[in-house]
Amino acid sequence: MTTVNDTVPAGSYAYTNTLEGIYYGPKCVETALPKLLDTLGAKRALIVTGKSLRNKTGIVEEIENILKKYNAFGATFSEIGEHTPEAGIENGVSKFREVDADIIVSVGGGSPVDASKAIIFRLQQQRAQETSGKELEFLRQIAIPTTLSAAEYTCSAGYTNKQGDKVAISHQQLTPAGIILDAELTLSTPEQLWLSTGVRALDHAVESLYRPGVPLPMKRLCHAAIADLFHFLVLSKKDSEDLVARQRLQVASWMSLWPRRIEKPSSLGLSHTLGHKLGATYGIPHGITSCLTLAPVVNLQAEIASQEDKEYLAEALLYLREPSTGTVDGDVKKLSYMIASLVQELGLQRTLSQYGVPTADIEQIAVRAVGQEDEELLSKVKIILESIY
């Protein structure tokens, strides 16, 4: 049997000081949104969303009607594309000012949530210039996610600049002030997007077991998230109308990236790092990058991770109610195999060649992900990329 991790724990945790409330449950948006507006003293909201959600579903109109009922609707801005292009952020800043909004309500997946953070960040810079550097409170965001990507729980955001590169911004005040997890609002999310962002949440949870700086209580939440994501993603695939499964998945996504206050962003796990190098450059959705990279990266941890980190990964089998192989390394490899099997069962198995990634780019992708100092690691990452080609 695998031995339970017996390393003396040490670390720290602080609650995020921006978060005023997370509400969850079918139809909860009807009461949660007015409550959050009242708590935050917000008078006029700009909805930030994507074109598909606005034009092909009734979700945005539902949010507009709630805001209109409380005389808090400013406008809807839907120029947010996948991977959050910079042009959309610039236009969003202009729209926010045009309608004299004082809060953003983001509706959709990670792109609208991240775009809203970037819009707020730019507005803060502009306001600071206009007041000769006077310190002002950041504007706030209420996030209403319709995918499982979990962008709403962090103070960081990524967007794609005009050169096509991924740019990261981070500030503790950018974490949304309110989050509404209403499973009914996810029913029209396309199946591939819903399930693949669930694998993205799994990526958050699994990589938090071995990336540095994650406190022990959060690792336990990640273990629970892993178990729920495995179970309820399969149920959601079988019955897309199953609201119990969808609501449990939203909560599991929350557990996979529990909100916390951090002084500086901690380093990403290798699967996330590879995902960032592949996503915007080759037009691969972030949920799909996790489907590609997570299983082989976990398999690699059996070779390169510390004993402590391997034991945290191996413990996931206990939460998945799976028997141990008898060794820690064997258990890590078994977890990798189970992730690959889940991706296959969900119909999400993909290859880099399907997205037109040139074979000639593999070495450069690996270098951009891990650098050139550790030649052995670089070689192993190239093997991973070749294995998913």
PDB file of N, CA, C and O in Angstrom, residues 253-313:
ATOM      1  N   SER A 253     -15.191  22.619  -9.664  1.00  0.00           N
ATOM      2  CA  SER A 253     -14.314  23.596 -10.303  1.00  0.00           C
ATOM      3  C   SER A 253     -13.849  24.643  -9.288  1.00  0.00           C
ATOM      4  O   SER A 253     -12.677  25.033  -9.260  1.00  0.00           O
ATOM      5  N   TRP A 254     -14.750  25.101  -8.455  1.00  0.00           N
ATOM      6  CA  TRP A 254     -14.430  26.034  -7.359  1.00  0.00           C
ATOM      7  C   TRP A 254     -13.380  25.413  -6.429  1.00  0.00           C
ATOM      8  O   TRP A 254     -12.367  26.046  -6.094  1.00  0.00           O
ATOM      9  N   MET A 255     -13.577  24.158  -6.040  1.00  0.00           N
ATOM     10  CA  MET A 255     -12.617  23.495  -5.141  1.00  0.00           C
ATOM     11  C   MET A 255     -11.254  23.298  -5.801  1.00  0.00           C
ATOM     12  O   MET A 255     -10.234  23.243  -5.116  1.00  0.00           O
ATOM     13  N   SER A 256     -11.238  23.204  -7.138  1.00  0.00           N
ATOM     14  CA  SER A 256      -9.977  22.948  -7.840  1.00  0.00           C
ATOM     15  C   SER A 256      -9.034  24.148  -7.799  1.00  0.00           C
ATOM     16  O   SER A 256      -7.828  24.010  -8.007  1.00  0.00           O
ATOM     17  N   LEU A 257      -9.577  25.334  -7.558  1.00  0.00           N
ATOM     18  CA  LEU A 257      -8.773  26.555  -7.571  1.00  0.00           C
ATOM     19  C   LEU A 257      -9.323  27.512  -6.512  1.00  0.00           C
ATOM     20  O   LEU A 257      -9.724  28.627  -6.797  1.00  0.00           O
ATOM     21  N   TRP A 258      -9.327  27.029  -5.274  1.00  0.00           N
ATOM     22  CA  TRP A 258      -9.941  27.761  -4.151  1.00  0.00           C
ATOM     23  C   TRP A 258      -9.352  29.167  -4.035  1.00  0.00           C
ATOM     24  O   TRP A 258      -8.137  29.340  -4.087  1.00  0.00           O
ATOM     25  N   PRO A 259     -10.209  30.188  -3.888  1.00  0.00           N
ATOM     26  CA  PRO A 259      -9.691  31.565  -3.835  1.00  0.00           C
ATOM     27  C   PRO A 259      -8.776  31.790  -2.622  1.00  0.00           C
ATOM     28  O   PRO A 259      -9.076  31.340  -1.526  1.00  0.00           O
ATOM     29  N   ARG A 260      -7.687  32.486  -2.866  1.00  0.00           N
ATOM     30  CA  ARG A 260      -6.791  32.856  -1.766  1.00  0.00           C
ATOM     31  C   ARG A 260      -6.024  34.107  -2.139  1.00  0.00           C
ATOM     32  O   ARG A 260      -5.871  34.439  -3.316  1.00  0.00           O
ATOM     33  N   ARG A 261      -5.561  34.795  -1.121  1.00  0.00           N
ATOM     34  CA  ARG A 261      -4.758  35.994  -1.330  1.00  0.00           C
ATOM     35  C   ARG A 261      -3.294  35.605  -1.383  1.00  0.00           C
ATOM     36  O   ARG A 261      -2.800  34.941  -0.479  1.00  0.00           O
ATOM     37  N   ILE A 262      -2.630  35.976  -2.461  1.00  0.00           N
ATOM     38  CA  ILE A 262      -1.211  35.652  -2.609  1.00  0.00           C
ATOM     39  C   ILE A 262      -0.441  36.932  -2.908  1.00  0.00           C
ATOM     40  O   ILE A 262      -0.943  37.831  -3.584  1.00  0.00           O
ATOM     41  N   GLU A 263       0.780  36.997  -2.394  1.00  0.00           N
ATOM     42  CA  GLU A 263       1.581  38.208  -2.582  1.00  0.00           C
ATOM     43  C   GLU A 263       2.125  38.298  -4.002  1.00  0.00           C
ATOM     44  O   GLU A 263       2.267  39.379  -4.554  1.00  0.00           O
ATOM     45  N   LYS A 264       2.452  37.163  -4.589  1.00  0.00           N
ATOM     46  CA  LYS A 264       2.875  37.142  -5.984  1.00  0.00           C
ATOM     47  C   LYS A 264       2.426  35.820  -6.593  1.00  0.00           C
ATOM     48  O   LYS A 264       2.305  34.814  -5.882  1.00  0.00           O
ATOM     49  N   PRO A 265       2.150  35.806  -7.892  1.00  0.00           N
ATOM     50  CA  PRO A 265       1.668  34.562  -8.516  1.00  0.00           C
ATOM     51  C   PRO A 265       2.676  33.428  -8.339  1.00  0.00           C
ATOM     52  O   PRO A 265       3.882  33.623  -8.525  1.00  0.00           O
ATOM     53  N   SER A 266       2.182  32.260  -7.957  1.00  0.00           N
ATOM     54  CA  SER A 266       3.080  31.112  -7.813  1.00  0.00           C
ATOM     55  C   SER A 266       3.297  30.470  -9.184  1.00  0.00           C
ATOM     56  O   SER A 266       2.529  30.690 -10.113  1.00  0.00           O
ATOM     57  N   SER A 267       4.357  29.697  -9.293  1.00  0.00           N
ATOM     58  CA  SER A 267       4.684  29.105 -10.588  1.00  0.00           C
ATOM     59  C   SER A 267       3.616  28.088 -11.002  1.00  0.00           C
ATOM     60  O   SER A 267       2.990  27.448 -10.160  1.00  0.00           O
ATOM     61  N   LEU A 268       3.433  27.969 -12.298  1.00  0.00           N
ATOM     62  CA  LEU A 268       2.447  27.034 -12.834  1.00  0.00           C
ATOM     63  C   LEU A 268       3.035  25.635 -12.902  1.00  0.00           C
ATOM     64  O   LEU A 268       4.253  25.454 -12.954  1.00  0.00           O
ATOM     65  N   GLY A 269       2.169  24.637 -12.933  1.00  0.00           N
ATOM     66  CA  GLY A 269       2.616  23.291 -13.216  1.00  0.00           C
ATOM     67  C   GLY A 269       2.946  23.169 -14.701  1.00  0.00           C
ATOM     68  O   GLY A 269       2.568  24.021 -15.519  1.00  0.00           O
ATOM     69  N   LEU A 270       3.628  22.095 -15.062  1.00  0.00           N
ATOM     70  CA  LEU A 270       4.100  21.919 -16.440  1.00  0.00           C
ATOM     71  C   LEU A 270       2.945  21.797 -17.436  1.00  0.00           C
ATOM     72  O   LEU A 270       3.025  22.308 -18.560  1.00  0.00           O
ATOM     73  N   SER A 271       1.867  21.139 -17.067  1.00  0.00           N
ATOM     74  CA  SER A 271       0.735  21.003 -17.986  1.00  0.00           C
ATOM     75  C   SER A 271       0.162  22.370 -18.333  1.00  0.00           C
ATOM     76  O   SER A 271      -0.129  22.667 -19.501  1.00  0.00           O
ATOM     77  N   HIS A 272      -0.005  23.232 -17.321  1.00  0.00           N
ATOM     78  CA  HIS A 272      -0.501  24.591 -17.566  1.00  0.00           C
ATOM     79  C   HIS A 272       0.481  25.381 -18.431  1.00  0.00           C
ATOM     80  O   HIS A 272       0.076  26.111 -19.343  1.00  0.00           O
ATOM     81  N   THR A 273       1.764  25.257 -18.129  1.00  0.00           N
ATOM     82  CA  THR A 273       2.784  25.997 -18.880  1.00  0.00           C
ATOM     83  C   THR A 273       2.751  25.607 -20.353  1.00  0.00           C
ATOM     84  O   THR A 273       2.764  26.470 -21.242  1.00  0.00           O
ATOM     85  N   LEU A 274       2.699  24.312 -20.622  1.00  0.00           N
ATOM     86  CA  LEU A 274       2.605  23.852 -22.011  1.00  0.00           C
ATOM     87  C   LEU A 274       1.313  24.347 -22.667  1.00  0.00           C
ATOM     88  O   LEU A 274       1.309  24.761 -23.832  1.00  0.00           O
ATOM     89  N   GLY A 275       0.226  24.323 -21.900  1.00  0.00           N
ATOM     90  CA  GLY A 275      -1.057  24.793 -22.419  1.00  0.00           C
ATOM     91  C   GLY A 275      -1.005  26.241 -22.861  1.00  0.00           C
ATOM     92  O   GLY A 275      -1.559  26.618 -23.906  1.00  0.00           O
ATOM     93  N   HIS A 276      -0.311  27.069 -22.072  1.00  0.00           N
ATOM     94  CA  HIS A 276      -0.194  28.487 -22.422  1.00  0.00           C
ATOM     95  C   HIS A 276       0.635  28.673 -23.696  1.00  0.00           C
ATOM     96  O   HIS A 276       0.366  29.576 -24.492  1.00  0.00           O
ATOM     97  N   LYS A 277       1.655  27.846 -23.873  1.00  0.00           N
ATOM     98  CA  LYS A 277       2.488  27.964 -25.080  1.00  0.00           C
ATOM     99  C   LYS A 277       1.757  27.459 -26.325  1.00  0.00           C
ATOM    100  O   LYS A 277       2.019  27.904 -27.439  1.00  0.00           O
ATOM    101  N   LEU A 278       0.830  26.525 -26.141  1.00  0.00           N
ATOM    102  CA  LEU A 278       0.105  25.940 -27.277  1.00  0.00           C
ATOM    103  C   LEU A 278      -1.171  26.707 -27.626  1.00  0.00           C
ATOM    104  O   LEU A 278      -1.535  26.821 -28.798  1.00  0.00           O
ATOM    105  N   GLY A 279      -1.845  27.234 -26.590  1.00  0.00           N
ATOM    106  CA  GLY A 279      -3.202  27.748 -26.764  1.00  0.00           C
ATOM    107  C   GLY A 279      -3.360  28.843 -27.799  1.00  0.00           C
ATOM    108  O   GLY A 279      -3.883  28.629 -28.899  1.00  0.00           O
ATOM    109  N   ALA A 280      -2.920  30.054 -27.443  1.00  0.00           N
ATOM    110  CA  ALA A 280      -3.141  31.204 -28.323  1.00  0.00           C
ATOM    111  C   ALA A 280      -2.358  31.076 -29.629  1.00  0.00           C
ATOM    112  O   ALA A 280      -2.855  31.428 -30.702  1.00  0.00           O
ATOM    113  N   THR A 281      -1.138  30.548 -29.554  1.00  0.00           N
ATOM    114  CA  THR A 281      -0.279  30.481 -30.752  1.00  0.00           C
ATOM    115  C   THR A 281      -0.890  29.625 -31.852  1.00  0.00           C
ATOM    116  O   THR A 281      -0.812  29.965 -33.035  1.00  0.00           O
ATOM    117  N   TYR A 282      -1.512  28.507 -31.463  1.00  0.00           N
ATOM    118  CA  TYR A 282      -2.028  27.565 -32.466  1.00  0.00           C
ATOM    119  C   TYR A 282      -3.551  27.452 -32.448  1.00  0.00           C
ATOM    120  O   TYR A 282      -4.116  26.566 -33.106  1.00  0.00           O
ATOM    121  N   GLY A 283      -4.217  28.336 -31.702  1.00  0.00           N
ATOM    122  CA  GLY A 283      -5.677  28.339 -31.692  1.00  0.00           C
ATOM    123  C   GLY A 283      -6.292  27.109 -31.054  1.00  0.00           C
ATOM    124  O   GLY A 283      -7.360  26.648 -31.462  1.00  0.00           O
ATOM    125  N   ILE A 284      -5.629  26.574 -30.021  1.00  0.00           N
ATOM    126  CA  ILE A 284      -6.165  25.400 -29.321  1.00  0.00           C
ATOM    127  C   ILE A 284      -6.871  25.880 -28.055  1.00  0.00           C
ATOM    128  O   ILE A 284      -6.262  26.545 -27.223  1.00  0.00           O
ATOM    129  N   PRO A 285      -8.152  25.564 -27.867  1.00  0.00           N
ATOM    130  CA  PRO A 285      -8.850  25.989 -26.639  1.00  0.00           C
ATOM    131  C   PRO A 285      -8.145  25.447 -25.398  1.00  0.00           C
ATOM    132  O   PRO A 285      -7.598  24.338 -25.410  1.00  0.00           O
ATOM    133  N   HIS A 286      -8.170  26.250 -24.309  1.00  0.00           N
ATOM    134  CA  HIS A 286      -7.438  25.860 -23.103  1.00  0.00           C
ATOM    135  C   HIS A 286      -7.926  24.539 -22.506  1.00  0.00           C
ATOM    136  O   HIS A 286      -7.137  23.770 -21.965  1.00  0.00           O
ATOM    137  N   GLY A 287      -9.232  24.274 -22.608  1.00  0.00           N
ATOM    138  CA  GLY A 287      -9.712  22.985 -22.109  1.00  0.00           C
ATOM    139  C   GLY A 287      -9.080  21.830 -22.868  1.00  0.00           C
ATOM    140  O   GLY A 287      -8.698  20.809 -22.283  1.00  0.00           O
ATOM    141  N   ILE A 288      -8.942  22.004 -24.175  1.00  0.00           N
ATOM    142  CA  ILE A 288      -8.341  20.952 -25.007  1.00  0.00           C
ATOM    143  C   ILE A 288      -6.844  20.818 -24.722  1.00  0.00           C
ATOM    144  O   ILE A 288      -6.306  19.698 -24.743  1.00  0.00           O
ATOM    145  N   THR A 289      -6.150  21.929 -24.442  1.00  0.00           N
ATOM    146  CA  THR A 289      -4.721  21.799 -24.118  1.00  0.00           C
ATOM    147  C   THR A 289      -4.540  20.917 -22.881  1.00  0.00           C
ATOM    148  O   THR A 289      -3.607  20.113 -22.816  1.00  0.00           O
ATOM    149  N   SER A 290      -5.445  21.037 -21.913  1.00  0.00           N
ATOM    150  CA  SER A 290      -5.367  20.178 -20.724  1.00  0.00           C
ATOM    151  C   SER A 290      -5.628  18.716 -21.086  1.00  0.00           C
ATOM    152  O   SER A 290      -4.991  17.811 -20.539  1.00  0.00           O
ATOM    153  N   CYS A 291      -6.566  18.490 -22.012  1.00  0.00           N
ATOM    154  CA  CYS A 291      -6.824  17.119 -22.472  1.00  0.00           C
ATOM    155  C   CYS A 291      -5.581  16.524 -23.127  1.00  0.00           C
ATOM    156  O   CYS A 291      -5.324  15.322 -23.020  1.00  0.00           O
ATOM    157  N   LEU A 292      -4.811  17.357 -23.796  1.00  0.00           N
ATOM    158  CA  LEU A 292      -3.590  16.902 -24.460  1.00  0.00           C
ATOM    159  C   LEU A 292      -2.449  16.638 -23.480  1.00  0.00           C
ATOM    160  O   LEU A 292      -1.752  15.626 -23.581  1.00  0.00           O
ATOM    161  N   THR A 293      -2.236  17.561 -22.539  1.00  0.00           N
ATOM    162  CA  THR A 293      -0.977  17.561 -21.787  1.00  0.00           C
ATOM    163  C   THR A 293      -1.037  16.942 -20.391  1.00  0.00           C
ATOM    164  O   THR A 293      -0.014  16.475 -19.892  1.00  0.00           O
ATOM    165  N   LEU A 294      -2.206  16.934 -19.735  1.00  0.00           N
ATOM    166  CA  LEU A 294      -2.230  16.567 -18.312  1.00  0.00           C
ATOM    167  C   LEU A 294      -1.760  15.132 -18.067  1.00  0.00           C
ATOM    168  O   LEU A 294      -0.894  14.896 -17.207  1.00  0.00           O
ATOM    169  N   ALA A 295      -2.320  14.163 -18.777  1.00  0.00           N
ATOM    170  CA  ALA A 295      -1.955  12.759 -18.509  1.00  0.00           C
ATOM    171  C   ALA A 295      -0.460  12.501 -18.698  1.00  0.00           C
ATOM    172  O   ALA A 295       0.192  11.930 -17.813  1.00  0.00           O
ATOM    173  N   PRO A 296       0.158  12.897 -19.828  1.00  0.00           N
ATOM    174  CA  PRO A 296       1.597  12.641 -19.973  1.00  0.00           C
ATOM    175  C   PRO A 296       2.454  13.410 -18.974  1.00  0.00           C
ATOM    176  O   PRO A 296       3.501  12.912 -18.550  1.00  0.00           O
ATOM    177  N   VAL A 297       2.017  14.616 -18.577  1.00  0.00           N
ATOM    178  CA  VAL A 297       2.782  15.375 -17.581  1.00  0.00           C
ATOM    179  C   VAL A 297       2.732  14.682 -16.222  1.00  0.00           C
ATOM    180  O   VAL A 297       3.749  14.596 -15.519  1.00  0.00           O
ATOM    181  N   VAL A 298       1.568  14.155 -15.848  1.00  0.00           N
ATOM    182  CA  VAL A 298       1.475  13.421 -14.576  1.00  0.00           C
ATOM    183  C   VAL A 298       2.357  12.168 -14.629  1.00  0.00           C
ATOM    184  O   VAL A 298       3.050  11.839 -13.659  1.00  0.00           O
ATOM    185  N   ASN A 299       2.362  11.492 -15.760  1.00  0.00           N
ATOM    186  CA  ASN A 299       3.228  10.313 -15.916  1.00  0.00           C
ATOM    187  C   ASN A 299       4.701  10.687 -15.702  1.00  0.00           C
ATOM    188  O   ASN A 299       5.463   9.948 -15.062  1.00  0.00           O
ATOM    189  N   LEU A 300       5.082  11.857 -16.203  1.00  0.00           N
ATOM    190  CA  LEU A 300       6.463  12.330 -16.036  1.00  0.00           C
ATOM    191  C   LEU A 300       6.797  12.598 -14.567  1.00  0.00           C
ATOM    192  O   LEU A 300       7.946  12.422 -14.149  1.00  0.00           O
ATOM    193  N   GLN A 301       5.788  12.995 -13.781  1.00  0.00           N
ATOM    194  CA  GLN A 301       6.048  13.292 -12.362  1.00  0.00           C
ATOM    195  C   GLN A 301       6.579  12.067 -11.610  1.00  0.00           C
ATOM    196  O   GLN A 301       7.311  12.201 -10.628  1.00  0.00           O
ATOM    197  N   ALA A 302       6.211  10.872 -12.068  1.00  0.00           N
ATOM    198  CA  ALA A 302       6.735   9.655 -11.431  1.00  0.00           C
ATOM    199  C   ALA A 302       8.256   9.603 -11.531  1.00  0.00           C
ATOM    200  O   ALA A 302       8.924   8.973 -10.701  1.00  0.00           O
ATOM    201  N   GLU A 303       8.817  10.287 -12.533  1.00  0.00           N
ATOM    202  CA  GLU A 303      10.276  10.329 -12.711  1.00  0.00           C
ATOM    203  C   GLU A 303      10.927  11.535 -12.059  1.00  0.00           C
ATOM    204  O   GLU A 303      12.022  11.436 -11.507  1.00  0.00           O
ATOM    205  N   ILE A 304      10.259  12.710 -12.120  1.00  0.00           N
ATOM    206  CA  ILE A 304      10.964  13.954 -11.761  1.00  0.00           C
ATOM    207  C   ILE A 304      10.494  14.631 -10.485  1.00  0.00           C
ATOM    208  O   ILE A 304      11.202  15.488  -9.951  1.00  0.00           O
ATOM    209  N   ALA A 305       9.301  14.289  -9.984  1.00  0.00           N
ATOM    210  CA  ALA A 305       8.767  15.003  -8.812  1.00  0.00           C
ATOM    211  C   ALA A 305       9.469  14.557  -7.531  1.00  0.00           C
ATOM    212  O   ALA A 305      10.046  13.466  -7.457  1.00  0.00           O
ATOM    213  N   SER A 306       9.388  15.408  -6.505  1.00  0.00           N
ATOM    214  CA  SER A 306       9.916  15.035  -5.190  1.00  0.00           C
ATOM    215  C   SER A 306       9.066  13.912  -4.607  1.00  0.00           C
ATOM    216  O   SER A 306       7.909  13.713  -5.014  1.00  0.00           O
ATOM    217  N   GLN A 307       9.613  13.201  -3.651  1.00  0.00           N
ATOM    218  CA  GLN A 307       8.863  12.113  -3.012  1.00  0.00           C
ATOM    219  C   GLN A 307       7.573  12.643  -2.384  1.00  0.00           C
ATOM    220  O   GLN A 307       6.513  12.020  -2.495  1.00  0.00           O
ATOM    221  N   GLU A 308       7.661  13.806  -1.748  1.00  0.00           N
ATOM    222  CA  GLU A 308       6.475  14.403  -1.112  1.00  0.00           C
ATOM    223  C   GLU A 308       5.382  14.683  -2.144  1.00  0.00           C
ATOM    224  O   GLU A 308       4.212  14.336  -1.937  1.00  0.00           O
ATOM    225  N   ASP A 309       5.766  15.280  -3.262  1.00  0.00           N
ATOM    226  CA  ASP A 309       4.771  15.603  -4.294  1.00  0.00           C
ATOM    227  C   ASP A 309       4.183  14.336  -4.914  1.00  0.00           C
ATOM    228  O   ASP A 309       2.983  14.270  -5.204  1.00  0.00           O
ATOM    229  N   LYS A 310       5.029  13.339  -5.121  1.00  0.00           N
ATOM    230  CA  LYS A 310       4.519  12.068  -5.664  1.00  0.00           C
ATOM    231  C   LYS A 310       3.513  11.433  -4.711  1.00  0.00           C
ATOM    232  O   LYS A 310       2.512  10.860  -5.147  1.00  0.00           O
ATOM    233  N   GLU A 311       3.762  11.549  -3.413  1.00  0.00           N
ATOM    234  CA  GLU A 311       2.821  10.966  -2.443  1.00  0.00           C
ATOM    235  C   GLU A 311       1.473  11.687  -2.468  1.00  0.00           C
ATOM    236  O   GLU A 311       0.422  11.053  -2.351  1.00  0.00           O
ATOM    237  N   TYR A 312       1.494  13.016  -2.645  1.00  0.00           N
ATOM    238  CA  TYR A 312       0.215  13.740  -2.774  1.00  0.00           C
ATOM    239  C   TYR A 312      -0.545  13.269  -4.024  1.00  0.00           C
ATOM    240  O   TYR A 312      -1.764  13.091  -3.987  1.00  0.00           O
ATOM    241  N   LEU A 313       0.167  13.080  -5.130  1.00  0.00           N
ATOM    242  CA  LEU A 313      -0.474  12.577  -6.345  1.00  0.00           C
ATOM    243  C   LEU A 313      -1.021  11.167  -6.131  1.00  0.00           C
ATOM    244  O   LEU A 313      -2.153  10.857  -6.526  1.00  0.00           O
TER     245      LEU A 313
END
